[in-house]
Amino acid sequence: MSSFKKNIIVFGQLTDIIGAAEINFPAVGDTDALKNQLIAKYPQLAELSFVIAVDKKIAAGNTPLQLDSGIALLPPFSGG
Amino acid sequence: MSSFKKNIIVFGQLTDIIGAAEINFPAVGDTDALKNQLIAKYPQLAELSFVIAVDKKIAAGNTPLQLDSGIALLPPFSGG
Amino acid sequence: MEPRKPKNIFVKGAVSASFIAESIQKHSSRHDIGGHSIFLGQVRADKVEGKTVSAIDYTTYEEMALEKMHEIREAIFAKYELTCMHVYHSLGKVAAGEICLFVFTSSAHRKPAIAACSELVERIKAELPVWGKEVFDNETYQWKENK
Amino acid sequence: MEPRKPKNIFVKGAVSASFIAESIQKHSSRHDIGGHSIFLGQVRADKVEGKTVSAIDYTTYEEMALEKMHEIREAIFAKYELTCMHVYHSLGKVAAGEICLFVFTSSAHRKPAIAACSELVERIKAELPVWGKEVFDNETYQWKENK
C-alpha cells in the first residue's frame, strides 16, 4: 500500500550510489531500522559515512520516524 | 657651531608639543641624554610616552648616537 | 520582538568581485563600523591522477541549510558584538579561479569582526548541508571532501 | 637569490571598494588559491564630548614604516604558507565611512590565509610608525590612540 511508502531525498555522492535524488522506500519505525534496510538494498552505502536528517535536523542517535517525517540522506558536507 | 647640531624629525602629537615637524638640536652622545635635554626644553614631553628611532630602528635601551645618526621622535603608533 | 527571518544565502554560480565591492560600498554609510573581516573561498584547479579540476558544482538541501544558517547566524550575533553579517554561497558550477563563498562581518572594532568571520567559515564548512562535485577537465568528477 | 625589495604600502586618501574588487579579481588567474582573507579598517564617526569625528588624517615616517613592513612581510611569509599578501594603508584624510586599511592574504587553504591576515593586522597596528589625527566636525582634532 502506498501509504506505507515514504519519499526519501538523497544528496551528494549518495545520489551516485542510489541512482536517484529521491526514492520511494517502505516506511519503518526509526532511523536505525531505516539505515539497515537502506544498506540491505544498497550495499555500497555501508562503505560511506552518511547521516539521516529527520524534518531538517540530523538524527542524533536512533530517532523514531512518523509517517509524515521528512527524511533525507546526507553524505559528509563539502561546502565552501 | 652648526656641526654640533642635528636635525631631529618629529611625528604625531609630538609636533604639537614641539611646534614643528623637524628641529635642529644640540648633538648629544646617547639617546638617554637626548631624551633628558628634550624634556628640559619641552617639559610637556615628560607627560607623553614617546620613543626615539635611530636610523629607522627604535632605540631599545640607551643607544649611542653618531654624528650621522638619523634621529626621529615617535609617539605611540595609531595606524589602521 | 519578531524573530529574524531566515535569509537566503545561495547565489547561482560564482560570486563576482563587483558584487563584493558593492557589499563593501554599502557599509560606508554605517559610521559605527571600524573593521570588516572578509573570507572568500576560491575554487582551486587541483590535480588528481593527471586530471585537473576545472569547476566545482555545488548542490544543497536548501530548506535545511537555510534553517541551519539561521541558527548559526543567531549564535554568532549573540556571541560577538557585530554590526552586520553577510554570507553568500554558490550553487551550481563555479569555475577554477572563481569565488564560491563570501563571508563578511563588520564591527566597531577589529577583534569581534575577525573572530566572528573565522568562526562562521568553520561552521559553514562543517554544518551546512552543501556538497561540491569536483568536475575534471575530461568531464569525469569526484565528490569534494572538506578537511 | 635577491632579497625582496620593500614595497610601498601607502596610498593617498581612502581605499576604494573598486580598488579592492580589482585586487580580488586579479587573483582569479591564480588557480592554486583556495581562500582569501581580507581585513578592512573603516573610519568611525566616534563622538567625543559632543563632537563627532568627521575624518582621520594619517601621517607616517615613511622610510621606517616601509622597512618595518618589509620585515613583517618576510616574517609572515616565513610563518604561513601563503601565495600572496597585500597591504595598503591610507595617508592624508580619510572621511568617516571610508576604508583606511586593506590587508589581503591568500593561500591554498583557509587556515593560513585567515591566521596570517589576523596577525598582519595586529602587527601593522602595533609596529608601523603611522599616526592618525581624528578631525572633528568643528575643525578641532585629537590624536587617535590604538587599543
XYZ file of C-alpha atoms in Angstrom:
454
model
C 0.000 0.000 0.000
C 1.385 3.384 -0.998
C 0.596 4.948 2.375
C 3.299 2.750 3.847
C 5.930 4.090 1.489
C 7.852 7.272 2.114
C 9.723 9.653 -0.103
C 13.351 9.994 0.911
C 15.509 12.730 -0.592
C 19.116 11.927 -1.347
C 22.137 14.240 -1.727
C 25.739 14.381 -2.914
C 27.588 11.159 -3.686
C 24.653 9.157 -2.289
C 22.790 10.005 -5.492
C 25.504 8.094 -7.405
C 25.068 5.005 -5.208
C 21.280 5.092 -5.082
C 20.942 6.297 -8.663
C 18.344 8.977 -7.882
C 17.843 12.199 -5.926
C 14.621 10.876 -4.438
C 13.434 7.351 -3.649
C 10.197 5.820 -2.508
C 11.021 3.475 0.331
C 8.953 1.258 2.709
C 8.128 3.128 5.919
C 9.951 1.927 9.055
C 9.696 2.897 12.709
C 13.036 4.519 13.378
C 16.256 5.741 11.788
C 18.326 2.662 12.773
C 15.840 0.385 11.010
C 15.854 2.701 8.009
C 19.644 2.669 7.839
C 19.742 -1.135 7.979
C 17.162 -1.538 5.236
C 18.863 1.050 3.048
C 22.186 -0.776 3.389
C 20.457 -4.085 2.648
C 19.137 -2.641 -0.602
C 22.226 -0.519 -1.489
C 25.241 -2.385 -0.025
C 27.685 0.346 -1.118
C 26.123 2.630 1.497
C 27.885 0.572 4.167
C 31.225 1.881 2.919
C 30.212 5.513 3.158
C 29.614 7.714 6.129
C 26.212 9.348 5.902
C 23.611 10.752 8.289
C 19.834 10.811 8.222
C 18.029 14.120 8.596
C 14.506 13.982 10.036
C 12.489 17.128 9.453
C 15.672 19.032 8.567
C 17.512 18.034 11.758
C 20.314 15.494 11.810
C 19.130 12.443 13.781
C 21.393 12.167 16.811
C 21.174 8.530 17.855
C 18.229 6.345 16.902
C 15.230 8.558 16.197
C 11.584 7.479 15.852
C 10.027 8.220 12.469
C 6.452 9.441 12.000
C 4.569 8.801 8.802
C 4.825 12.491 7.979
C 8.511 12.876 8.848
C 10.605 14.450 6.101
C 13.595 12.177 5.591
C 16.854 12.998 3.837
C 20.141 11.130 3.414
C 23.180 13.361 3.774
C 26.768 12.370 2.953
C 29.620 14.392 4.555
C 29.228 18.111 3.810
C 31.700 19.773 1.492
C 30.524 23.337 1.065
C 32.726 26.423 0.857
C 78.942 75.541 15.762
C 76.443 74.140 13.353
C 78.295 70.804 13.017
C 77.299 70.089 16.616
C 73.616 70.457 15.864
C 71.482 67.681 14.498
C 68.202 67.594 12.669
C 65.585 65.595 14.510
C 62.324 64.693 12.833
C 59.176 64.746 14.882
C 55.834 62.930 14.366
C 52.243 62.792 15.527
C 51.176 64.688 18.643
C 54.839 65.498 19.360
C 54.651 68.067 16.568
C 52.005 69.871 18.619
C 54.240 69.974 21.699
C 57.429 70.866 19.858
C 55.679 73.120 17.375
C 57.485 71.731 14.328
C 57.983 68.559 12.295
C 61.749 68.981 12.381
C 64.053 70.653 14.889
C 67.719 71.484 14.975
C 69.012 70.320 18.339
C 72.455 70.227 20.008
C 74.183 66.893 19.395
C 74.496 64.596 22.426
C 76.207 61.253 22.964
C 73.277 58.894 23.524
C 69.505 58.607 23.496
C 69.091 58.955 27.280
C 70.929 62.279 27.205
C 68.870 63.367 24.233
C 65.624 62.487 25.984
C 66.641 64.439 29.102
C 67.600 67.522 27.109
C 64.431 67.358 25.042
C 62.309 67.187 28.186
C 64.302 70.078 29.684
C 63.446 72.187 26.660
C 59.876 70.867 26.124
C 58.566 69.935 29.600
C 55.265 68.627 28.188
C 57.205 65.728 26.659
C 57.572 64.276 30.156
C 53.826 63.638 30.245
C 53.789 61.721 26.991
C 55.128 58.317 26.128
C 57.421 58.516 23.111
C 60.351 56.550 21.692
C 63.456 57.630 19.815
C 64.244 55.983 16.486
C 67.907 55.892 15.492
C 68.471 55.157 11.819
C 64.876 53.932 11.490
C 65.118 51.468 14.394
C 63.503 52.077 17.758
C 66.254 52.533 20.345
C 65.883 49.677 22.829
C 67.531 50.954 25.980
C 70.139 53.698 25.950
C 71.719 53.866 22.480
C 74.878 55.739 21.457
C 74.362 58.411 18.813
C 76.797 59.087 15.962
C 77.010 62.469 14.324
C 75.418 60.988 11.215
C 72.643 59.079 13.013
C 69.146 59.790 11.699
C 67.033 60.640 14.742
C 63.241 60.681 14.961
C 60.819 61.152 17.845
C 57.853 58.804 17.683
C 54.729 58.999 19.854
C 52.563 55.844 20.231
C 51.534 54.492 16.841
C 47.915 54.708 15.811
C 47.720 53.393 12.271
C 44.955 51.272 10.832
C 10.177 41.417 19.011
C 9.706 39.285 15.946
C 12.410 36.706 15.331
C 14.701 37.380 12.372
C 13.562 35.526 9.268
C 15.987 33.053 7.662
C 17.795 34.877 4.862
C 18.708 33.223 1.603
C 22.469 32.814 1.300
C 22.574 30.962 -2.008
C 23.522 32.530 -5.315
C 23.593 30.898 -8.726
C 27.162 30.442 -9.960
C 30.222 32.385 -8.848
C 30.288 35.413 -6.552
C 31.710 38.289 -8.613
C 34.308 40.787 -7.428
C 31.902 43.587 -8.314
C 29.232 42.079 -6.046
C 31.794 42.027 -3.212
C 32.710 45.657 -3.953
C 29.053 46.683 -3.802
C 28.627 44.924 -0.468
C 31.650 46.759 0.926
C 30.493 50.085 -0.527
C 27.054 49.767 1.098
C 28.714 49.808 4.516
C 30.234 53.262 4.010
C 27.017 54.773 5.380
C 27.459 52.850 8.655
C 29.653 55.218 10.639
C 29.732 52.949 13.683
C 31.827 50.330 11.846
C 35.584 50.265 12.466
C 36.543 46.954 10.906
C 35.359 44.464 8.318
C 36.575 40.902 8.022
C 36.001 39.033 4.780
C 36.642 35.446 3.805
C 36.461 34.355 0.181
C 36.541 30.727 -0.887
C 38.024 30.272 -4.356
C 37.874 27.114 -6.484
C 41.321 25.523 -6.883
C 42.364 23.700 -10.032
C 43.661 20.717 -8.053
C 45.372 17.912 -9.934
C 44.214 14.349 -9.214
C 45.865 11.462 -11.074
C 46.709 13.582 -14.101
C 43.298 15.254 -14.273
C 42.692 18.875 -13.324
C 39.636 20.268 -11.529
C 38.000 22.729 -13.907
C 34.978 23.601 -11.745
C 33.048 22.652 -8.620
C 29.330 22.004 -8.997
C 27.529 22.797 -5.723
C 24.213 21.412 -4.535
C 22.393 21.828 -1.240
C 19.450 20.695 0.828
C 18.250 24.260 0.738
C 15.500 24.328 3.375
C 17.736 22.589 5.899
C 20.769 24.716 5.003
C 18.845 27.960 5.476
C 17.469 26.818 8.834
C 20.960 25.814 9.966
C 22.455 29.064 8.674
C 19.812 30.994 10.591
C 20.781 29.127 13.756
C 24.495 29.831 13.151
C 23.758 33.494 12.437
C 21.818 33.922 15.676
C 24.580 32.202 17.658
C 27.306 34.387 16.129
C 25.310 37.582 16.709
C 24.790 36.517 20.321
C 28.484 35.743 20.826
C 30.161 38.719 19.123
C 29.422 42.452 19.038
C 28.736 42.747 15.342
C 27.025 45.440 13.346
C 26.483 43.233 10.269
C 26.979 39.729 8.947
C 26.567 38.569 5.350
C 27.060 35.106 3.876
C 26.800 34.081 0.219
C 27.413 30.562 -1.050
C 27.359 29.491 -4.681
C 25.125 26.797 -6.119
C 25.753 25.169 -9.481
C 29.035 25.365 -11.351
C 31.846 27.630 -10.227
C 34.963 27.529 -12.422
C 38.520 27.302 -11.072
C 39.674 30.766 -10.005
C 36.136 31.935 -9.226
C 34.712 32.752 -5.775
C 32.244 30.237 -4.270
C 31.917 31.553 -0.699
C 31.761 35.121 0.603
C 31.589 35.668 4.368
C 31.529 39.278 5.573
C 31.386 40.508 9.179
C 31.587 44.069 10.475
C 32.028 45.525 13.925
C 33.011 48.713 15.725
C 36.357 47.039 16.494
C 38.542 44.622 14.572
C 38.623 41.720 17.012
C 34.939 40.728 17.021
C 34.771 41.090 13.227
C 37.829 38.870 12.691
C 36.859 36.228 15.257
C 33.253 36.050 14.043
C 34.277 35.703 10.396
C 36.695 32.903 11.166
C 34.133 31.026 13.292
C 31.458 31.490 10.623
C 33.691 29.961 7.941
C 34.398 26.919 10.117
C 30.727 26.427 10.970
C 29.569 26.900 7.378
C 32.003 24.256 6.157
C 31.171 21.812 8.939
C 27.437 22.281 9.392
C 25.757 23.389 6.177
C 24.317 20.584 4.041
C 26.144 21.607 0.874
C 28.052 19.302 -1.454
C 30.708 20.087 -4.008
C 31.315 17.896 -7.038
C 34.786 18.465 -8.472
C 34.431 18.355 -12.231
C 37.599 17.474 -14.138
C 38.703 18.790 -17.498
C 37.825 15.394 -19.065
C 34.203 15.604 -17.777
C 34.666 12.962 -15.077
C 34.176 14.070 -11.473
C 34.802 13.259 -7.838
C 32.962 14.416 -4.728
C 34.827 17.064 -2.777
C 35.863 16.301 0.784
C 36.285 19.034 3.403
C 39.236 18.805 5.757
C 68.536 34.906 -4.668
C 67.971 38.632 -4.470
C 66.083 39.776 -1.419
C 62.568 41.093 -1.988
C 62.525 44.885 -2.270
C 60.382 46.831 0.213
C 57.035 47.543 -1.445
C 55.176 50.773 -0.962
C 52.001 50.212 1.039
C 50.813 53.817 1.266
C 48.020 55.293 -0.802
C 46.771 58.857 -0.789
C 43.316 59.113 0.791
C 40.777 56.326 1.160
C 40.988 52.832 -0.326
C 38.035 52.485 -2.708
C 35.750 49.472 -2.982
C 36.578 49.276 -6.686
C 40.306 49.050 -5.899
C 39.534 46.147 -3.537
C 37.426 44.497 -6.250
C 40.274 44.800 -8.764
C 42.700 43.256 -6.280
C 40.347 40.318 -5.747
C 39.715 39.947 -9.473
C 43.450 39.784 -10.250
C 43.683 36.610 -8.174
C 41.247 34.692 -10.366
C 44.165 33.651 -12.564
C 45.884 32.009 -9.567
C 44.352 28.532 -9.621
C 46.360 27.363 -6.608
C 44.448 29.690 -4.267
C 41.617 28.206 -2.186
C 40.966 31.002 0.279
C 41.397 34.735 0.688
C 41.215 36.604 3.963
C 40.657 40.348 3.917
C 40.626 42.905 6.682
C 39.335 46.421 6.070
C 39.754 49.239 8.553
C 36.984 51.818 8.283
C 36.940 55.283 9.876
C 34.321 55.525 12.632
C 32.422 58.734 13.367
C 33.104 58.447 17.095
C 31.530 61.011 19.383
C 33.810 62.704 21.936
C 32.341 65.304 24.286
C 29.617 66.315 21.867
C 31.903 66.461 18.832
C 31.885 63.887 16.048
C 34.919 62.535 14.184
C 34.474 63.514 10.535
C 37.795 62.142 9.249
C 41.161 60.736 10.270
C 44.259 62.414 8.859
C 47.112 59.877 8.649
C 50.833 60.622 8.613
C 53.804 58.268 8.698
C 57.560 58.084 8.969
C 57.560 56.513 5.549
C 61.109 55.138 5.209
C 60.903 53.494 8.622
C 57.378 52.209 8.037
C 58.328 50.568 4.744
C 61.399 48.922 6.279
C 59.296 47.632 9.172
C 56.545 46.471 6.822
C 59.139 44.605 4.778
C 60.360 42.863 7.938
C 56.772 41.953 8.925
C 56.039 40.706 5.395
C 59.100 38.439 5.379
C 58.208 37.072 8.823
C 54.609 36.323 7.807
C 55.672 34.650 4.551
C 58.137 32.522 6.547
C 55.499 31.551 9.123
C 52.467 30.794 6.921
C 52.034 29.011 3.587
C 50.744 31.945 1.594
C 50.516 32.504 -2.114
C 50.074 36.304 -1.817
C 49.994 39.135 0.669
C 48.930 42.721 0.003
C 48.753 45.656 2.402
C 47.503 49.174 1.677
C 47.330 51.960 4.254
C 45.927 55.416 3.664
C 47.840 58.643 4.184
C 46.151 62.030 4.480
C 42.480 62.496 5.163
C 40.038 59.592 5.154
C 36.422 60.525 5.885
C 34.161 58.619 8.282
C 32.769 55.552 6.498
C 35.765 55.261 4.182
C 38.393 52.498 4.194
C 41.854 53.359 5.581
C 43.470 49.900 5.763
C 43.266 46.947 3.371
C 45.048 43.723 4.310
C 44.697 40.802 1.900
C 46.200 37.317 2.245
C 45.688 34.281 0.042
C 46.577 30.629 0.427
C 45.736 27.191 -0.924
C 43.764 26.592 2.296
C 41.694 28.857 4.505
C 43.574 28.498 7.780
C 46.932 30.036 6.805
C 45.165 32.876 4.968
C 42.955 33.702 7.976
C 45.721 33.400 10.591
C 48.198 35.428 8.538
C 45.686 38.213 7.889
C 44.795 38.491 11.545
C 48.464 38.548 12.628
C 49.299 41.131 9.952
C 46.573 43.473 11.201
C 47.842 43.242 14.771
C 51.455 43.834 13.744
C 50.560 46.734 11.425
C 48.657 48.490 14.207
C 51.351 47.863 16.817
C 54.558 48.265 14.840
C 54.123 50.656 11.916
C 55.056 54.275 12.632
C 51.745 55.713 11.464
C 49.656 58.292 13.293
C 46.016 59.150 12.953
C 44.669 62.572 13.822
C 40.918 62.436 14.465
C 39.452 65.567 12.924
C 36.131 66.687 14.410
C 33.256 68.322 12.610
C 34.124 71.658 14.268
C 37.703 71.530 12.849
C 39.344 70.713 16.195
C 41.191 67.395 16.481
C 42.628 64.807 18.826
C 45.335 62.220 18.232
C 43.986 58.711 17.779
C 45.030 56.028 20.260
C 45.184 52.361 19.293
C 43.890 49.817 21.790
